[in-house]
Amino acid sequence: MRLFLILLVVCSCSSTIRDIDIQGHRGARGVLPENTIPGFIKAIDLGVNTLELDLGITGDQQILVSHDPYLSYEICADTTGQRVPSDTLFNIYQMTYEEVSKYDCGSVVHPRFEDQKKMKVSKPLLKDVLETVEHYLSENELPRVNYNIELKTRIEYDDVYHPVPGVFSEMVFGEIDKFQLWDRVTIQSFDFRTLKYFHEKYPKVRLALLIENRVPWNMNIDSLGFTPDVYSCNYQLLSRKIIGEIQKAGMLVIPWTVNETKEMTELIEWGVDGIITDYPDRAVAIKR
């Protein structure tokens, strides 16, 4: 009887762990350059369920996969191989995609990810990422992956670093709609305006609220005005109790950005529905 109970507990825990959504943050940023096609392919090879990525808009209205609305000195070099001098100098919204593509955003040693494998690579377009990933999955007979796509909008950046949320949202919806991937796509944002737009215009699209403030979760939901599918906050804001409360309110809890195995294990034990991490290899190892 005792052995049966032990096996029952082990099987129950294993089932829970298997159900965890492992999301590769910006692909697999701890392993390969962020938000790049090689990084996304590597994340798939490591066994992620979901590719997490960010979007910006170029001056010629191309949807670019990029965390920042500018070329960041942390990760980008110019045509001579020199690190770009400052973040504000190269506003992507004022550059054509052809201009952006000339910059290498994979060879500069990242100050916080020194073990990241370096390669010469430029920021890709969203359509190229989707085409390449879907082709790779099909050719290699791999399970479908999901996409957690962040629209990087901020009120102070409107019409300076990106279009206003409504215009930005329509551009992104139109591009994703061409691929008919909505059953595998979540739109996420820190900007309540962007989520409200999608909720009102495209109510069937799965939405995730990104949070880094210390306001109680229920107050954030009140401010948003509706209950999103996912509550995605900094993992340090969570506890077992808070996770349970959020889930009881009808949301999945998928925190960011969890990079240490100790924190990953603790969060899984607390019952999170997923983990966003720069090191999907570590999370997959725990999951297995």
Short mmCIF file of C-alpha atoms in Angstrom, two decimals:
data_model
loop_
_atom_site.label_atom_id
_atom_site.label_comp_id
_atom_site.label_asym_id
_atom_site.label_seq_id
_atom_site.Cartn_x
_atom_site.Cartn_y
_atom_site.Cartn_z
CA MET A 1 0.00 0.00 0.00
CA ARG A 2 2.83 2.39 0.88
CA LEU A 3 4.57 1.69 -2.45
CA PHE A 4 1.31 2.36 -4.30
CA LEU A 5 0.94 5.74 -2.60
CA ILE A 6 4.54 6.72 -3.43
CA LEU A 7 4.04 5.79 -7.07
CA LEU A 8 0.77 7.72 -7.14
CA VAL A 9 2.48 10.88 -5.85
CA VAL A 10 5.41 10.52 -8.28
CA CYS A 11 3.10 9.97 -11.25
CA SER A 12 0.97 12.95 -10.23
CA CYS A 13 4.00 15.26 -9.95
CA SER A 14 5.42 13.99 -13.25
CA SER A 15 2.13 14.69 -15.00
CA THR A 16 2.12 18.24 -13.63
CA ILE A 17 5.71 18.84 -14.73
CA ARG A 18 5.03 17.47 -18.21
CA ASP A 19 2.20 19.97 -18.62
CA ILE A 20 4.43 22.96 -17.91
CA ASP A 21 4.71 25.33 -20.89
CA ILE A 22 8.43 25.96 -21.43
CA GLN A 23 8.85 29.22 -23.34
CA GLY A 24 12.17 30.16 -24.89
CA HIS A 25 12.65 33.86 -24.05
CA ARG A 26 13.64 35.72 -27.22
CA GLY A 27 14.40 32.24 -28.57
CA ALA A 28 17.14 30.91 -26.35
CA ARG A 29 18.97 34.07 -25.30
CA GLY A 30 21.32 32.36 -22.87
CA VAL A 31 22.54 30.05 -25.62
CA LEU A 32 22.32 31.97 -28.94
CA PRO A 33 21.73 35.61 -29.95
CA GLU A 34 18.27 36.86 -29.02
CA ASN A 35 15.30 37.12 -31.36
CA THR A 36 17.16 35.52 -34.26
CA ILE A 37 16.14 32.68 -36.54
CA PRO A 38 19.07 30.48 -35.39
CA GLY A 39 18.04 31.18 -31.79
CA PHE A 40 14.44 30.11 -32.43
CA ILE A 41 15.53 26.93 -34.19
CA LYS A 42 17.87 26.14 -31.29
CA ALA A 43 15.02 26.64 -28.82
CA ILE A 44 12.93 24.14 -30.78
CA ASP A 45 15.80 21.64 -30.78
CA LEU A 46 16.08 22.06 -27.01
CA GLY A 47 12.44 21.09 -26.63
CA VAL A 48 10.44 24.25 -25.91
CA ASN A 49 6.66 24.32 -26.24
CA THR A 50 6.55 28.02 -27.07
CA LEU A 51 8.75 30.60 -28.78
CA GLU A 52 8.61 33.98 -27.02
CA LEU A 53 9.50 36.98 -29.20
CA ASP A 54 9.11 40.74 -29.51
CA LEU A 55 8.03 43.00 -32.34
CA GLY A 56 8.89 46.47 -33.59
CA ILE A 57 8.10 48.40 -36.78
CA THR A 58 10.59 49.78 -39.29
CA GLY A 59 10.28 53.09 -41.08
CA ASP A 60 9.10 51.30 -44.24
CA GLN A 61 6.34 49.53 -42.29
CA GLN A 62 7.97 46.13 -41.92
CA ILE A 63 7.26 44.04 -38.81
CA LEU A 64 10.63 43.37 -37.25
CA VAL A 65 11.46 40.84 -34.55
CA SER A 66 13.29 42.99 -32.01
CA HIS A 67 13.06 43.56 -28.27
CA ASP A 68 14.07 47.21 -28.55
CA PRO A 69 12.73 49.85 -30.96
CA TYR A 70 16.34 50.82 -31.65
CA LEU A 71 19.63 49.10 -32.32
CA SER A 72 20.96 48.34 -28.86
CA TYR A 73 24.61 48.88 -27.98
CA GLU A 74 24.39 45.69 -25.89
CA ILE A 75 23.99 43.43 -28.89
CA CYS A 76 24.51 45.28 -32.18
CA ALA A 77 27.56 46.25 -34.24
CA ASP A 78 27.86 48.42 -37.33
CA THR A 79 29.28 47.41 -40.70
CA THR A 80 32.85 47.92 -39.42
CA GLY A 81 32.27 45.51 -36.51
CA GLN A 82 32.20 48.26 -33.90
CA ARG A 83 29.52 48.20 -31.20
CA VAL A 84 26.87 50.87 -31.93
CA PRO A 85 27.61 53.87 -29.67
CA SER A 86 24.18 54.40 -28.07
CA ASP A 87 20.60 53.15 -28.01
CA THR A 88 19.02 56.40 -29.14
CA LEU A 89 21.14 56.86 -32.27
CA PHE A 90 19.48 54.13 -34.37
CA ASN A 91 15.70 54.40 -34.11
CA ILE A 92 14.29 51.41 -36.02
CA TYR A 93 11.06 53.28 -36.74
CA GLN A 94 13.11 55.80 -38.71
CA MET A 95 15.13 53.19 -40.63
CA THR A 96 14.21 50.95 -43.54
CA TYR A 97 14.44 47.20 -43.08
CA GLU A 98 17.30 47.15 -45.60
CA GLU A 99 19.21 49.59 -43.38
CA VAL A 100 18.48 47.60 -40.22
CA SER A 101 19.56 44.34 -41.86
CA LYS A 102 23.09 45.67 -42.41
CA TYR A 103 23.76 45.65 -38.65
CA ASP A 104 25.14 42.55 -36.97
CA CYS A 105 23.22 41.80 -33.79
CA GLY A 106 24.79 38.47 -32.94
CA SER A 107 28.56 38.89 -32.74
CA VAL A 108 28.89 41.41 -29.90
CA VAL A 109 29.67 39.80 -26.55
CA HIS A 110 26.58 40.30 -24.41
CA PRO A 111 27.51 41.80 -21.01
CA ARG A 112 25.02 39.54 -19.19
CA PHE A 113 25.27 36.39 -21.33
CA GLU A 114 28.97 35.88 -21.87
CA ASP A 115 28.56 32.16 -22.65
CA GLN A 116 26.15 32.89 -25.48
CA LYS A 117 27.48 31.48 -28.76
CA LYS A 118 28.25 34.33 -31.13
CA MET A 119 27.41 34.52 -34.81
CA LYS A 120 26.94 37.19 -37.42
CA VAL A 121 23.19 37.62 -37.78
CA SER A 122 20.72 40.46 -38.31
CA LYS A 123 17.27 41.14 -36.92
CA PRO A 124 14.67 39.15 -38.92
CA LEU A 125 11.21 40.03 -40.12
CA LEU A 126 8.26 38.33 -38.42
CA LYS A 127 7.14 36.72 -41.68
CA ASP A 128 10.59 35.19 -42.18
CA VAL A 129 10.60 33.77 -38.65
CA LEU A 130 7.16 32.20 -39.08
CA GLU A 131 7.96 30.78 -42.52
CA THR A 132 11.29 29.34 -41.39
CA VAL A 133 10.00 27.86 -38.14
CA GLU A 134 6.92 26.28 -39.72
CA HIS A 135 9.04 24.82 -42.54
CA TYR A 136 11.58 23.46 -40.03
CA LEU A 137 8.89 21.78 -37.98
CA SER A 138 7.28 20.23 -41.04
CA GLU A 139 10.52 19.04 -42.65
CA ASN A 140 11.70 17.41 -39.42
CA GLU A 141 8.27 16.04 -38.43
CA LEU A 142 8.43 17.87 -35.10
CA PRO A 143 5.51 18.79 -32.83
CA ARG A 144 3.94 22.18 -33.49
CA VAL A 145 5.18 25.01 -31.30
CA ASN A 146 3.25 27.97 -29.98
CA TYR A 147 4.19 31.63 -30.37
CA ASN A 148 4.03 34.15 -27.53
CA ILE A 149 4.37 37.47 -29.34
CA GLU A 150 4.93 40.74 -27.53
CA LEU A 151 3.95 44.09 -29.00
CA LYS A 152 6.43 46.61 -27.62
CA THR A 153 4.36 49.75 -27.18
CA ARG A 154 4.67 52.57 -24.66
CA ILE A 155 2.61 55.74 -24.58
CA GLU A 156 5.70 57.97 -24.60
CA TYR A 157 6.99 56.15 -27.70
CA ASP A 158 3.82 56.62 -29.79
CA ASP A 159 4.68 57.93 -33.29
CA VAL A 160 8.32 58.26 -32.21
CA TYR A 161 9.55 54.68 -31.89
CA HIS A 162 6.44 52.86 -33.11
CA PRO A 163 2.90 53.48 -34.43
CA VAL A 164 0.03 54.03 -32.01
CA PRO A 165 -1.33 50.74 -30.54
CA GLY A 166 -4.30 50.45 -32.90
CA VAL A 167 -2.16 50.77 -36.03
CA PHE A 168 0.57 48.51 -34.61
CA SER A 169 -2.01 45.89 -33.61
CA GLU A 170 -3.69 45.87 -37.02
CA MET A 171 -0.36 45.39 -38.78
CA VAL A 172 0.54 42.45 -36.56
CA PHE A 173 -2.90 40.85 -36.78
CA GLY A 174 -2.82 41.05 -40.56
CA GLU A 175 0.61 39.43 -40.80
CA ILE A 176 -0.18 36.56 -38.43
CA ASP A 177 -3.55 36.03 -40.08
CA LYS A 178 -1.79 35.22 -43.36
CA PHE A 179 -0.30 32.15 -41.68
CA GLN A 180 -3.54 31.05 -39.98
CA LEU A 181 -1.73 30.28 -36.73
CA TRP A 182 -4.17 31.79 -34.24
CA ASP A 183 -4.73 28.48 -32.47
CA ARG A 184 -1.03 28.63 -31.50
CA VAL A 185 -0.53 32.36 -30.93
CA THR A 186 -0.74 34.50 -27.79
CA ILE A 187 -0.40 38.28 -27.98
CA GLN A 188 1.26 39.76 -24.91
CA SER A 189 2.03 43.31 -23.83
CA PHE A 190 2.84 45.51 -20.85
CA ASP A 191 0.73 48.19 -22.49
CA PHE A 192 -2.91 47.90 -21.38
CA ARG A 193 -3.97 49.91 -24.46
CA THR A 194 -2.68 47.24 -26.82
CA LEU A 195 -4.42 44.41 -24.97
CA LYS A 196 -7.67 46.38 -24.77
CA TYR A 197 -7.54 46.97 -28.52
CA PHE A 198 -7.15 43.27 -29.28
CA HIS A 199 -9.81 42.33 -26.73
CA GLU A 200 -12.35 44.67 -28.29
CA LYS A 201 -11.47 44.16 -31.96
CA TYR A 202 -10.38 40.50 -31.97
CA PRO A 203 -11.94 38.88 -28.88
CA LYS A 204 -10.94 35.34 -29.91
CA VAL A 205 -7.21 36.10 -29.82
CA ARG A 206 -5.49 34.71 -26.72
CA LEU A 207 -3.99 37.53 -24.61
CA ALA A 208 -1.34 37.72 -21.90
CA LEU A 209 -0.91 40.64 -19.51
CA LEU A 210 2.75 41.38 -18.80
CA ILE A 211 3.40 42.88 -15.38
CA GLU A 212 6.48 44.19 -13.58
CA ASN A 213 4.80 46.51 -11.08
CA ARG A 214 4.10 45.57 -7.46
CA VAL A 215 0.42 46.45 -7.61
CA PRO A 216 -1.75 43.53 -6.38
CA TRP A 217 -2.70 41.29 -9.29
CA ASN A 218 -6.45 41.90 -8.90
CA MET A 219 -5.93 45.67 -9.14
CA ASN A 220 -4.00 45.20 -12.40
CA ILE A 221 -6.91 43.17 -13.77
CA ASP A 222 -9.36 45.85 -12.64
CA SER A 223 -7.28 48.47 -14.47
CA LEU A 224 -7.18 46.33 -17.61
CA GLY A 225 -10.95 45.99 -17.52
CA PHE A 226 -11.20 42.31 -18.48
CA THR A 227 -9.67 38.98 -17.54
CA PRO A 228 -6.89 37.96 -19.96
CA ASP A 229 -5.99 34.34 -20.67
CA VAL A 230 -2.56 34.65 -19.06
CA TYR A 231 -1.11 36.65 -16.17
CA SER A 232 2.61 36.96 -16.90
CA CYS A 233 4.56 38.82 -14.24
CA ASN A 234 8.12 38.95 -12.93
CA TYR A 235 8.57 35.63 -11.13
CA GLN A 236 9.76 37.41 -7.98
CA LEU A 237 6.24 38.79 -7.48
CA LEU A 238 4.74 35.33 -7.06
CA SER A 239 4.04 32.99 -4.17
CA ARG A 240 2.12 29.73 -3.97
CA LYS A 241 -0.87 31.66 -2.59
CA ILE A 242 -0.86 34.32 -5.31
CA ILE A 243 -0.53 31.72 -8.06
CA GLY A 244 -3.57 29.91 -6.70
CA GLU A 245 -5.59 33.13 -6.51
CA ILE A 246 -4.79 34.09 -10.10
CA GLN A 247 -5.62 30.63 -11.41
CA LYS A 248 -8.87 30.59 -9.46
CA ALA A 249 -9.77 33.86 -11.22
CA GLY A 250 -9.49 32.02 -14.56
CA MET A 251 -5.98 32.86 -15.76
CA LEU A 252 -2.87 30.84 -16.47
CA VAL A 253 0.24 31.97 -14.58
CA ILE A 254 3.40 32.11 -16.73
CA PRO A 255 6.15 34.21 -15.10
CA TRP A 256 9.25 35.74 -16.64
CA THR A 257 12.29 35.53 -16.81
CA VAL A 258 13.28 32.47 -14.79
CA ASN A 259 16.87 31.40 -15.38
CA GLU A 260 18.04 29.50 -12.30
CA THR A 261 17.04 25.88 -11.77
CA LYS A 262 16.28 26.50 -8.10
CA GLU A 263 13.65 29.12 -8.94
CA MET A 264 12.29 27.01 -11.81
CA THR A 265 11.81 24.02 -9.51
CA GLU A 266 10.17 26.12 -6.81
CA LEU A 267 7.75 27.76 -9.22
CA ILE A 268 6.78 24.39 -10.69
CA GLU A 269 6.15 23.08 -7.19
CA TRP A 270 3.98 26.13 -6.52
CA GLY A 271 1.88 25.25 -9.56
CA VAL A 272 2.73 27.73 -12.34
CA ASP A 273 1.39 26.86 -15.79
CA GLY A 274 4.57 27.79 -17.61
CA ILE A 275 8.00 29.39 -17.42
CA ILE A 276 9.62 31.97 -19.67
CA THR A 277 13.38 31.50 -19.62
CA ASP A 278 16.60 32.49 -21.39
CA TYR A 279 17.83 28.94 -20.72
CA PRO A 280 15.18 26.56 -22.04
CA ASP A 281 17.69 23.72 -21.80
CA ARG A 282 17.63 24.04 -18.00
CA ALA A 283 13.85 24.12 -17.82
CA VAL A 284 13.45 21.20 -20.21
CA ALA A 285 15.91 19.17 -18.13
CA ILE A 286 13.75 19.75 -15.04
CA LYS A 287 10.60 18.95 -16.99
CA ARG A 288 12.05 15.65 -18.16
#
